[in-house]
mmCIF file of C-alpha atoms in Angstrom:
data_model
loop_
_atom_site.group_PDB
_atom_site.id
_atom_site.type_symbol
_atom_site.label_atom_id
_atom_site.label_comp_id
_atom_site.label_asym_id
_atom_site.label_seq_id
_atom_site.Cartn_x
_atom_site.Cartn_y
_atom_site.Cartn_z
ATOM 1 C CA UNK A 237 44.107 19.661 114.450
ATOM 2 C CA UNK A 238 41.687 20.981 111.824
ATOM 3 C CA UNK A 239 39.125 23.651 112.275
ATOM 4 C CA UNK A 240 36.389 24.396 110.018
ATOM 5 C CA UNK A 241 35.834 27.603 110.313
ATOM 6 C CA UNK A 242 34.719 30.404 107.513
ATOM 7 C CA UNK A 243 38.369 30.940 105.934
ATOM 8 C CA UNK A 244 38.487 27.256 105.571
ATOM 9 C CA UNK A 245 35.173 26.770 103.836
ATOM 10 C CA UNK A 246 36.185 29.557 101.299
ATOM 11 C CA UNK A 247 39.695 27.285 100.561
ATOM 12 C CA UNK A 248 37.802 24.390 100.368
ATOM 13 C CA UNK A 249 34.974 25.679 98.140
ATOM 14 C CA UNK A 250 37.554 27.040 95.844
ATOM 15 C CA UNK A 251 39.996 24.001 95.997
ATOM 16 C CA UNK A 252 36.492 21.955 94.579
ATOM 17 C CA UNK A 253 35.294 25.173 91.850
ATOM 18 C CA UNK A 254 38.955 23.938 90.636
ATOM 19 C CA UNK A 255 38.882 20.594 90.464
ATOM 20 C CA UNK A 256 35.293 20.936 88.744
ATOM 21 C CA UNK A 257 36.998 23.065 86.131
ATOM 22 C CA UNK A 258 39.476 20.796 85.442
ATOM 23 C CA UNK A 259 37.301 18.373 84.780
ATOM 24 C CA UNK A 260 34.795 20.139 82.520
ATOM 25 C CA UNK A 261 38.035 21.225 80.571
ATOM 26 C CA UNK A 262 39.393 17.517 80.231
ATOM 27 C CA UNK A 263 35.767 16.294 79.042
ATOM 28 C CA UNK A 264 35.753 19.705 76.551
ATOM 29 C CA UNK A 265 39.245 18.130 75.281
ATOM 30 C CA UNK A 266 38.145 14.837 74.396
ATOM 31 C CA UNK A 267 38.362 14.019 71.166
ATOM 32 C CA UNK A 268 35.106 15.190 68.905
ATOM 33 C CA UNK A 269 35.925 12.163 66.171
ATOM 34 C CA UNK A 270 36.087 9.409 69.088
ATOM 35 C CA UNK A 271 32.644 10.916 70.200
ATOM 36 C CA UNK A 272 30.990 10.991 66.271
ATOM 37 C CA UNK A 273 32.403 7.175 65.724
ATOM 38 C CA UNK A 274 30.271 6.457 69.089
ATOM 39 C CA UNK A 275 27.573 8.110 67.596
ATOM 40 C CA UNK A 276 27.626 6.195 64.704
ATOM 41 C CA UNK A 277 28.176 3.006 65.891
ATOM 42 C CA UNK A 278 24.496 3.825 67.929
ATOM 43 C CA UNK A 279 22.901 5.194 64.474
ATOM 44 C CA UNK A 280 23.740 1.855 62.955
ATOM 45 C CA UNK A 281 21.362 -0.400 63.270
ATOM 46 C CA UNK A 282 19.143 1.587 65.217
ATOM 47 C CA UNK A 283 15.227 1.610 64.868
ATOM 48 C CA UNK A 284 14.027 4.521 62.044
ATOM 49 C CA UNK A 285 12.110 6.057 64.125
ATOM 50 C CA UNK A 286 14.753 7.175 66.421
ATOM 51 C CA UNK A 287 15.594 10.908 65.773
ATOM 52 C CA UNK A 288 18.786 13.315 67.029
ATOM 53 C CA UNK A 289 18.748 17.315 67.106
ATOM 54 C CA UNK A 290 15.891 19.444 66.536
ATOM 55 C CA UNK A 291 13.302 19.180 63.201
ATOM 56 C CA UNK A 292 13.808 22.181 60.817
ATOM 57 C CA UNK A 293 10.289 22.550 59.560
ATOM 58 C CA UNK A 294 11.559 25.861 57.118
ATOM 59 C CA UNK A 295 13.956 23.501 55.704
ATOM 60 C CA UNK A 296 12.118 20.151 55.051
ATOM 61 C CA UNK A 297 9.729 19.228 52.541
ATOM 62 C CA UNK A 298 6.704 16.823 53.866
ATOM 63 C CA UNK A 299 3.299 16.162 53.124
ATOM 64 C CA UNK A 300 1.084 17.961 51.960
ATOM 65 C CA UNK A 301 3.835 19.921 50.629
ATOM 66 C CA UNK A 302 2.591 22.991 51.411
ATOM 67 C CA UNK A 303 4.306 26.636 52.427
ATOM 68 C CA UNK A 304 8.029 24.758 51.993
ATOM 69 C CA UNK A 305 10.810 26.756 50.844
ATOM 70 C CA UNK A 306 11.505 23.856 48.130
ATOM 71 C CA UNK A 307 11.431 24.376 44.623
ATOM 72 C CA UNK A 308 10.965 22.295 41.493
ATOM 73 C CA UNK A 309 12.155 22.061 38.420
ATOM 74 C CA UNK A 310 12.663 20.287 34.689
ATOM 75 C CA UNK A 311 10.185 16.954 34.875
ATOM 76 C CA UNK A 312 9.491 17.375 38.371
ATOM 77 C CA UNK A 313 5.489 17.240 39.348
ATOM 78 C CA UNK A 314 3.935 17.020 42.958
ATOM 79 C CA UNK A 315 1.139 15.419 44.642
ATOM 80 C CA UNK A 316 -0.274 15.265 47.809
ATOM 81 C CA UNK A 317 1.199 11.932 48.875
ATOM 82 C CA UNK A 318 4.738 11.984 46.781
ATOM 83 C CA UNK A 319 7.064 14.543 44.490
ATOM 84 C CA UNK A 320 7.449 12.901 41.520
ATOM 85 C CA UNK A 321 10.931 13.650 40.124
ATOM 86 C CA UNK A 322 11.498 12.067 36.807
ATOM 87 C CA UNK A 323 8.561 9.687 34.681
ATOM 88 C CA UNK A 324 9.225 6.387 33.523
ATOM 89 C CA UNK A 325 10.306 7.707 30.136
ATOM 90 C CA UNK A 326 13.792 7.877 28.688
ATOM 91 C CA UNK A 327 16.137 11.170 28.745
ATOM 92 C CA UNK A 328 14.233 13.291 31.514
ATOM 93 C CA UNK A 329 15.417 14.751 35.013
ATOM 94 C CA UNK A 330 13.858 16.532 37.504
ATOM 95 C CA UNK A 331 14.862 18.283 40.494
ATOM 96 C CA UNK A 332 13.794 20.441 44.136
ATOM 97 C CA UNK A 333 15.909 22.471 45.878
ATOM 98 C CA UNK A 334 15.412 24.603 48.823
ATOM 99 C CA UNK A 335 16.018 28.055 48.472
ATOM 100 C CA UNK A 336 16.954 28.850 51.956
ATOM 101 C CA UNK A 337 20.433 28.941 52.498
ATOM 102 C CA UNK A 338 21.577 26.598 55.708
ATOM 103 C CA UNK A 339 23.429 27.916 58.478
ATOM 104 C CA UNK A 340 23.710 25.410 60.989
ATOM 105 C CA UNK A 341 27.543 23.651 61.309
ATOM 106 C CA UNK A 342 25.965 19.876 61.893
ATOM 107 C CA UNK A 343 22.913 18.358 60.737
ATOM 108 C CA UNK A 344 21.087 15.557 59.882
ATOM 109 C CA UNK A 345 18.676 14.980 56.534
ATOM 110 C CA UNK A 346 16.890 11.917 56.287
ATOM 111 C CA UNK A 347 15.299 10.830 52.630
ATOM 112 C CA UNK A 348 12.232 8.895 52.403
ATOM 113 C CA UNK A 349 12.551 8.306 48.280
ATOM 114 C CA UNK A 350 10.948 5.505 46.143
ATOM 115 C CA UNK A 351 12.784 4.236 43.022
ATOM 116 C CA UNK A 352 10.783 1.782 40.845
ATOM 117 C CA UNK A 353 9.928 0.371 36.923
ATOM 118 C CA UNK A 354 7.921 -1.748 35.219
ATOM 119 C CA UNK A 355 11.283 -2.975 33.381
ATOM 120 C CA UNK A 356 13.844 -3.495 35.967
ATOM 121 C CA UNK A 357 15.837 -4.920 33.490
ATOM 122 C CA UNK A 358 16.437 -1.004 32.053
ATOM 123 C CA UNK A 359 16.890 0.915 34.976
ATOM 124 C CA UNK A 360 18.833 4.146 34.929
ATOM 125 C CA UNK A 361 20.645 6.198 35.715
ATOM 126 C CA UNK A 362 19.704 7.169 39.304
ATOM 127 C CA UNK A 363 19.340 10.106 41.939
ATOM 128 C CA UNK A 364 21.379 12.370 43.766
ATOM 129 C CA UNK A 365 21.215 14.145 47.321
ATOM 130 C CA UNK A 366 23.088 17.442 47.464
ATOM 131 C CA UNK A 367 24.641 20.520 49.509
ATOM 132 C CA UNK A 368 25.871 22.771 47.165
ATOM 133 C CA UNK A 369 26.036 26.618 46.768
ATOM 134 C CA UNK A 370 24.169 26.919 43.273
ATOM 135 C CA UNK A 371 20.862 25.257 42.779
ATOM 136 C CA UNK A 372 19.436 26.966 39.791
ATOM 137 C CA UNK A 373 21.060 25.200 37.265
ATOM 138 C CA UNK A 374 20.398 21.832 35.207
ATOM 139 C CA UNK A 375 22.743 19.236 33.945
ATOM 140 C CA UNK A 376 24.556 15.947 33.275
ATOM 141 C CA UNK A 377 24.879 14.739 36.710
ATOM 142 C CA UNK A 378 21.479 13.376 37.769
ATOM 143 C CA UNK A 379 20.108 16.561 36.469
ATOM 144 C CA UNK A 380 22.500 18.866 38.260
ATOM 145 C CA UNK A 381 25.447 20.549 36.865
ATOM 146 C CA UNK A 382 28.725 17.994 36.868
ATOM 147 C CA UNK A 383 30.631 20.843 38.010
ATOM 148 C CA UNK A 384 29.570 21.709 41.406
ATOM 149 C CA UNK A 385 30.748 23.375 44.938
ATOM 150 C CA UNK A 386 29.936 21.182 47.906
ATOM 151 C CA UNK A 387 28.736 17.809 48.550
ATOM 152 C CA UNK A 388 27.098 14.644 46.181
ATOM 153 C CA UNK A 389 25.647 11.763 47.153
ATOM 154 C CA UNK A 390 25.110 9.863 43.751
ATOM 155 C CA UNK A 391 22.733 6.998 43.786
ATOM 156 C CA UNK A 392 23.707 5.254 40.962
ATOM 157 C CA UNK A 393 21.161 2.964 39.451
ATOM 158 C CA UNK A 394 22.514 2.277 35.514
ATOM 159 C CA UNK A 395 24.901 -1.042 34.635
ATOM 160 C CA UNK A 396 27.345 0.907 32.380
ATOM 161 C CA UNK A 397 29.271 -1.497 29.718
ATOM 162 C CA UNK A 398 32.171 0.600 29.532
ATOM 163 C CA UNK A 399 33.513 0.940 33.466
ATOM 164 C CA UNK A 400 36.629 0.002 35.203
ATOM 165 C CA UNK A 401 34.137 0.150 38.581
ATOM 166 C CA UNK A 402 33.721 -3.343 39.834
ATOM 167 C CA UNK A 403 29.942 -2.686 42.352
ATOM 168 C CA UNK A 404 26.399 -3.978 41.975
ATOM 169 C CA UNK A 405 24.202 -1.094 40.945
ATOM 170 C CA UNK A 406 22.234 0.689 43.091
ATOM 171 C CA UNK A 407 25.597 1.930 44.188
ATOM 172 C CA UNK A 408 25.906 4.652 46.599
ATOM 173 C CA UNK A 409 28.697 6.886 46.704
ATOM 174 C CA UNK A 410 29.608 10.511 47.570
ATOM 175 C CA UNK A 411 31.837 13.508 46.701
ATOM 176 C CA UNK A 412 32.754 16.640 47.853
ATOM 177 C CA UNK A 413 34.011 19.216 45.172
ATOM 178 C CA UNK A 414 35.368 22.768 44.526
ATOM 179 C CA UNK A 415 34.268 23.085 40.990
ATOM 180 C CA UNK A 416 37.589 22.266 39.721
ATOM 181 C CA UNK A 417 36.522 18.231 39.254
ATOM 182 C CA UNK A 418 33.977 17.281 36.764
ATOM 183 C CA UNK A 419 31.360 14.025 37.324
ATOM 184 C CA UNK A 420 30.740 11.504 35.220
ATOM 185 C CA UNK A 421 28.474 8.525 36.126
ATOM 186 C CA UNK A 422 30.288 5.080 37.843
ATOM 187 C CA UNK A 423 33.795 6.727 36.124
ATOM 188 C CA UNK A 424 35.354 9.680 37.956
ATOM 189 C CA UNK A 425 32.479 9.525 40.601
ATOM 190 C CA UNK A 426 33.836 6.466 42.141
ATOM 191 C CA UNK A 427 37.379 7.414 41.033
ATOM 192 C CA UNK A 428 36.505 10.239 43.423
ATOM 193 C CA UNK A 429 34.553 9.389 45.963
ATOM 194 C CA UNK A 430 34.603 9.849 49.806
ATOM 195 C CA UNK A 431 36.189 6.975 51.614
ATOM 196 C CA UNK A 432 38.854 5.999 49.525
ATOM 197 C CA UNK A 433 38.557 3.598 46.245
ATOM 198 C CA UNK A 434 36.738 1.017 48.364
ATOM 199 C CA UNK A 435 34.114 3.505 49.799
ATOM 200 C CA UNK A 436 30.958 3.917 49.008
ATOM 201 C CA UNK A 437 27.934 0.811 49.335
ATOM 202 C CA UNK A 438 25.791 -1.446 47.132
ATOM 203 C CA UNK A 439 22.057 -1.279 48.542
ATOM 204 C CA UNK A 440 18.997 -2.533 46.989
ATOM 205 C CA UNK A 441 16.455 0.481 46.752
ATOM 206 C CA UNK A 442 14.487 -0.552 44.289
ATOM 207 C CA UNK A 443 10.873 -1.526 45.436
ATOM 208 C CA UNK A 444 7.371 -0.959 44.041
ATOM 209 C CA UNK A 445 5.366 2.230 44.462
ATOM 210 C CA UNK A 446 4.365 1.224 47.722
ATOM 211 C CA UNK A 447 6.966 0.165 49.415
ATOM 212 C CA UNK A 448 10.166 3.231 50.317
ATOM 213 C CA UNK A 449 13.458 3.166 50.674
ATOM 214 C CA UNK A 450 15.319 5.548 53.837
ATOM 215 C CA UNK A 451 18.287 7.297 53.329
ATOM 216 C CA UNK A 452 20.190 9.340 56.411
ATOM 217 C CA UNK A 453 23.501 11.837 55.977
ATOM 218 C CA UNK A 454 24.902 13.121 58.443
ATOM 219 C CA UNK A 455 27.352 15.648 59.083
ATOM 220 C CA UNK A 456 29.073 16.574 62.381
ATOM 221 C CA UNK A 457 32.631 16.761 63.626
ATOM 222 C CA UNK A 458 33.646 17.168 60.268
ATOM 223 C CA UNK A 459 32.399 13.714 59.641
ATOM 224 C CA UNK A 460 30.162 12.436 57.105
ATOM 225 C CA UNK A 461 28.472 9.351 57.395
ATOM 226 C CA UNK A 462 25.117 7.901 55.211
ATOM 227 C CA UNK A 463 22.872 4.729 56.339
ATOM 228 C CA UNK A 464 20.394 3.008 53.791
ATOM 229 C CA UNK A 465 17.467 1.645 55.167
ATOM 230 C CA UNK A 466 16.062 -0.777 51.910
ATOM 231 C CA UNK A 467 12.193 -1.717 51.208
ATOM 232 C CA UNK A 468 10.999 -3.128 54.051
ATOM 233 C CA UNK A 469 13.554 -2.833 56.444
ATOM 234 C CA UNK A 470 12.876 -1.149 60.267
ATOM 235 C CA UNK A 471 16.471 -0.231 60.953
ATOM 236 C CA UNK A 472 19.595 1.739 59.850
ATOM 237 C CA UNK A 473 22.590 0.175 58.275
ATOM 238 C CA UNK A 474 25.722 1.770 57.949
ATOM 239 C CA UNK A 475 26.654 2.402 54.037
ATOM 240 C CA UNK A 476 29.865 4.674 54.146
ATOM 241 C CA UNK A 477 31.638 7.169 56.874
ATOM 242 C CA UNK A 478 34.667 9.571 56.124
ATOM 243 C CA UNK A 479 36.398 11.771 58.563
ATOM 244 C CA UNK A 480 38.496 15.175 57.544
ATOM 245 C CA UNK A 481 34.954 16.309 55.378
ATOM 246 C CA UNK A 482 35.079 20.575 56.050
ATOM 247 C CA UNK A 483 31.779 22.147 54.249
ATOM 248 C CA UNK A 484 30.755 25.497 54.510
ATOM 249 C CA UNK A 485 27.647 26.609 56.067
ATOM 250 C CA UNK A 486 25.068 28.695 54.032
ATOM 251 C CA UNK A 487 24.829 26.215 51.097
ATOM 252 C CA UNK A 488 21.567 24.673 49.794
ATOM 253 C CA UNK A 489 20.186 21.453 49.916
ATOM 254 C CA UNK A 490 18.679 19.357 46.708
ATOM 255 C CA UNK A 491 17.699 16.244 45.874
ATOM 256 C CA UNK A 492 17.331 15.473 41.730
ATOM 257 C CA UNK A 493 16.827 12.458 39.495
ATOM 258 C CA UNK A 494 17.580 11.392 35.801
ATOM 259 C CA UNK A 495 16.820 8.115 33.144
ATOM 260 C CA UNK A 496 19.080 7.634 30.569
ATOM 261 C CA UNK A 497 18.981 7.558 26.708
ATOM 262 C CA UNK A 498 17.542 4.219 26.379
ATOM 263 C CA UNK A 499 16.601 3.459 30.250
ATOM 264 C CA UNK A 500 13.908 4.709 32.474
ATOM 265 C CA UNK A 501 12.867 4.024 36.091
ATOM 266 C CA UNK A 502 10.417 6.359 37.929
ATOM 267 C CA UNK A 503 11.883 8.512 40.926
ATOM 268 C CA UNK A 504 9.809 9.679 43.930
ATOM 269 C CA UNK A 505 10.547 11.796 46.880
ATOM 270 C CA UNK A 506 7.872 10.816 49.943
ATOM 271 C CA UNK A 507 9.629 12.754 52.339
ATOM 272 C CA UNK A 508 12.530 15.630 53.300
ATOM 273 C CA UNK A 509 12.964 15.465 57.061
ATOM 274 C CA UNK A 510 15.854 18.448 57.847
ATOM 275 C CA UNK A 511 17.447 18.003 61.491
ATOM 276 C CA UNK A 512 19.749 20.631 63.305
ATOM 277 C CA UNK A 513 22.191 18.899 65.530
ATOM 278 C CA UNK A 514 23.346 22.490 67.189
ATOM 279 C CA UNK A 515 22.080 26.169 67.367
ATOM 280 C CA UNK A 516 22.287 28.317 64.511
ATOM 281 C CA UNK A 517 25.338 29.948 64.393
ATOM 282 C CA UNK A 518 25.690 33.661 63.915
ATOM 283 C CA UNK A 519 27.258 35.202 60.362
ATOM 284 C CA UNK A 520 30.152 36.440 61.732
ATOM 285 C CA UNK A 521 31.286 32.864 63.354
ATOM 286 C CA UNK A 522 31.339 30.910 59.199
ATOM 287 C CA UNK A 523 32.294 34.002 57.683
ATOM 288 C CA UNK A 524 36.030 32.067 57.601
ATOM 289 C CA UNK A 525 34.661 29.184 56.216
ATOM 290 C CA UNK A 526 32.561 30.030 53.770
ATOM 291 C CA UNK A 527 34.234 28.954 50.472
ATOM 292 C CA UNK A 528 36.384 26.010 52.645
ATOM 293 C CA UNK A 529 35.713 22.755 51.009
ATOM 294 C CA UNK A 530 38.066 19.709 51.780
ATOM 295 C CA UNK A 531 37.947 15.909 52.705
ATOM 296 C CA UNK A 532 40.944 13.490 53.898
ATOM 297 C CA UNK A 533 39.741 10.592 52.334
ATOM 298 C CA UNK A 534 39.234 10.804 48.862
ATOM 299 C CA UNK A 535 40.188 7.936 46.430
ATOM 300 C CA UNK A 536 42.946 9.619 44.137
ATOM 301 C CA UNK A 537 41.576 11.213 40.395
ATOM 302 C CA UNK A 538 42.406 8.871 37.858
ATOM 303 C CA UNK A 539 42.198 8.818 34.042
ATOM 304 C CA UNK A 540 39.323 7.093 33.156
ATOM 305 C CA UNK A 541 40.246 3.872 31.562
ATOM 306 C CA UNK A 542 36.828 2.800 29.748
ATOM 307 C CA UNK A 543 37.369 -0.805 30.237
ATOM 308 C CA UNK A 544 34.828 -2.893 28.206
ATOM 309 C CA UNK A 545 33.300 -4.962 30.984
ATOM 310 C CA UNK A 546 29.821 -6.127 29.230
ATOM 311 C CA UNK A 547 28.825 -9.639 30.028
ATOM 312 C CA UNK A 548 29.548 -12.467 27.575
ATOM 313 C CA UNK A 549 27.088 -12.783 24.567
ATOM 314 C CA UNK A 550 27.615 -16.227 22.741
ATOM 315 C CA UNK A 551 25.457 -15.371 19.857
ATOM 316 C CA UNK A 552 26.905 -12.041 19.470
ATOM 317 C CA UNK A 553 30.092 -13.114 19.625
ATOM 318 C CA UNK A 554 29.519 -16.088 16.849
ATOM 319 C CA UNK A 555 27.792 -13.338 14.552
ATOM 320 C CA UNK A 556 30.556 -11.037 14.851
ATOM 321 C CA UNK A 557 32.765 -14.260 13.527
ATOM 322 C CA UNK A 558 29.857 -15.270 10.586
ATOM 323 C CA UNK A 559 29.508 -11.919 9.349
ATOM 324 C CA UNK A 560 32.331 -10.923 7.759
ATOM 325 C CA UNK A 561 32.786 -14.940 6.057
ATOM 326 C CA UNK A 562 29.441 -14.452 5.003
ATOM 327 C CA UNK A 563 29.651 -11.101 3.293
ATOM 328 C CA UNK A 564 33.028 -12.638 2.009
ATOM 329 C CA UNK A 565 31.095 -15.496 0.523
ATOM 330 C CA UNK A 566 28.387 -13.236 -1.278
ATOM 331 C CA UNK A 567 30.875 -11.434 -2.655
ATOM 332 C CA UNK A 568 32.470 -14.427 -4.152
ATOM 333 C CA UNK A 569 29.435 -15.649 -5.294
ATOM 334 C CA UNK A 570 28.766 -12.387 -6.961
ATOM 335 C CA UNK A 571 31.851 -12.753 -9.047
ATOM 336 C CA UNK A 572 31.449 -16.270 -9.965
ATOM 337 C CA UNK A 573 27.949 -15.615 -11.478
ATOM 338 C CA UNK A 574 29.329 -12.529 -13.194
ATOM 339 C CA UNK A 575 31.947 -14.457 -14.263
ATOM 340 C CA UNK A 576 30.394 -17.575 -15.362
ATOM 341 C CA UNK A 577 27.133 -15.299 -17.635
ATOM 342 C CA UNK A 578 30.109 -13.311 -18.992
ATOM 343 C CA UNK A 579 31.687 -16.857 -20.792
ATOM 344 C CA UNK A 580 28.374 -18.129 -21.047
ATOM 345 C CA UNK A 581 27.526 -15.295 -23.879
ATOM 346 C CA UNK A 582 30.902 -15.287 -25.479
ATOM 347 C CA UNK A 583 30.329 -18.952 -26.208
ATOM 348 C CA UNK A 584 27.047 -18.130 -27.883
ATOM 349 C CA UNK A 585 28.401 -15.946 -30.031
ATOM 350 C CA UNK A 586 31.398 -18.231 -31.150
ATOM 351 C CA UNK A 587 28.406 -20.284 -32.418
#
């Protein structure tokens, strides 16, 4: 027979601290990357206005714009309803950056961004979100450097004629990057991108100046993922995810734009919303991974092939043919007159 009695309450309270511990320990063991895919499947096509982790007011950039921690730079102008990154004028980039470094292991940064021209038939070349340790330089890739530690997420705007990359433009795509890889627009950025060859997403962000596009990375469990949300729309939709992504912490975040030699479209931050999915964590605990930058899956580098890929043009093509029979022809006909005035006077002087 059983008695309860003091000695036996102590067994059983420690037989059930035991069983609670082995619990806790099997749910700490769970796999993170089953628990970010459930995440993400929930993200996806959720409502906008649903929101994860804590706001990060030192690190976003809102209206009015006031007391941020963001700077500008090249074209870049602000106003108090949008940041206007690049004019609708050929061969200019802009840029803002925040000069805080970030120390938080996952987070969240939604983009509320407007891209727009009168000529749609011209647009290019595009923006670019990034997480990168140097933000105080300009250059070819969307207005930052092509050679870059971190992350880029390359919104891609410009039809190039001479690709091998077989997307509708805007095409969004990212890359992470050691400075050892250098970017070139639709070529080695896609040859390079997160995901694999076939990652990346086609999603149409171009609207008018009233109507944004959303744009949401996250990071966490050494996951990235990114969900469009195009003019009009109310909910998320997955673009791209890639697991294996390791960043360091302390890095900066920037967002810059650029037109092209001959193309133009006007680029427009609204909005720089900065989310912390965990507590800060203390210098000493991403001292080790401060210069670690890796991902899984990354589509393999490749020589860039330059494949001609420009649509059909019947009268071109017939010109191209014409031109050289005609120039033949003149040429001919330049002769024959020469010829024919050069008999014409010897036969007046034989009479």
């Amino acid at each position: 027979m059983f008695y309860w009695n003091s000695r036996n309450a102590l067994l059983f309270k420690r037989l059930l601290f035991v069983v609670i511990l082995a619990d806790v320990k099997a749910f700490r063991q769970q796999p993170s990357a089953d628990f970010e895919k459930d995440v993400i499947t929930e993200i996806d096509g959720s409502s906008l206005l649903a929101t994860r982790g804590d706001l990060l007011k030192e690190h976003s950039l809102v209206k009015p714009y006031e007391g941020s921690a963001w700077l500008m730079a090249g074209f870049a102008l602000i106003s108090n309803q949008f940041v206007r990154l690049t004019p609708d004028h050929p061969d200019r980039m802009g840029a803002v950056a925040d000069v805080m470094p970030f120390n938080y292991r996952s987070w969240e940064v939604e983009l509320t961004l407007k891209i727009y021209s009168p000529d749609l038939h011209k647009p290019g070349d595009g923006m670019a979100f990034w997480y990168v340790n140097e933000i105080d330089r300009q250059g070819r890739a969307f207005g930052f450097p092509d050679l870059f530690r971190g992350l880029g997420l390359f919104i891609d705007t410009k039809k190039h004629d001479f690709t091998d990359a077989n997307h509708k433009h805007p095409f969004i795509s990212a890359t992470v990057n050691n400075g050892s890889m250098q970017y070139v627009h639709d070529a080695l950025g896609t040859h390079l991108q997160l995901g694999g060859e076939n990652g990346g997403c086609y999603a149409s962000l171009y609207g008018d100046q009233y109507d944004p596009s959303k744009i949401l990375i996250r990071y966490a469990e050494r996951t990235l993922s990114v969900f469009v949300a195009e003019p009009g729309e109310s909910n998320w939709k997955l673009c791209m995810e890639s697991e294996g992504v390791i960043l360091p912490r302390g890095y900066h975040f920037a967002v810059s734009a650029s037109t092209g030699m001959k193309t133009s479209e006007i680029h427009e931050i609204i909005s720089i919303r900065v989310f912390a999915l965990e507590s800060v964590s203390s210098e000493q605990d991403f001292e080790d991974e401060r210069n670690v930058i890796f991902a899984d899956q990354m589509a393999p580098e490749r020589v860039y092939a330059g494949v001609f890929k420009k649509e059909f043009d019947f009268f071109g093509t017939i010109l191209i043919f014409l031109l050289p029979i005609v120039v033949i022809a003149l040429i001919l006909t330049f002769i024959f007159v020469r010829v024919a005035d050069s008999v014409s006077v010897r036969s007046k002087r034989l009479f």
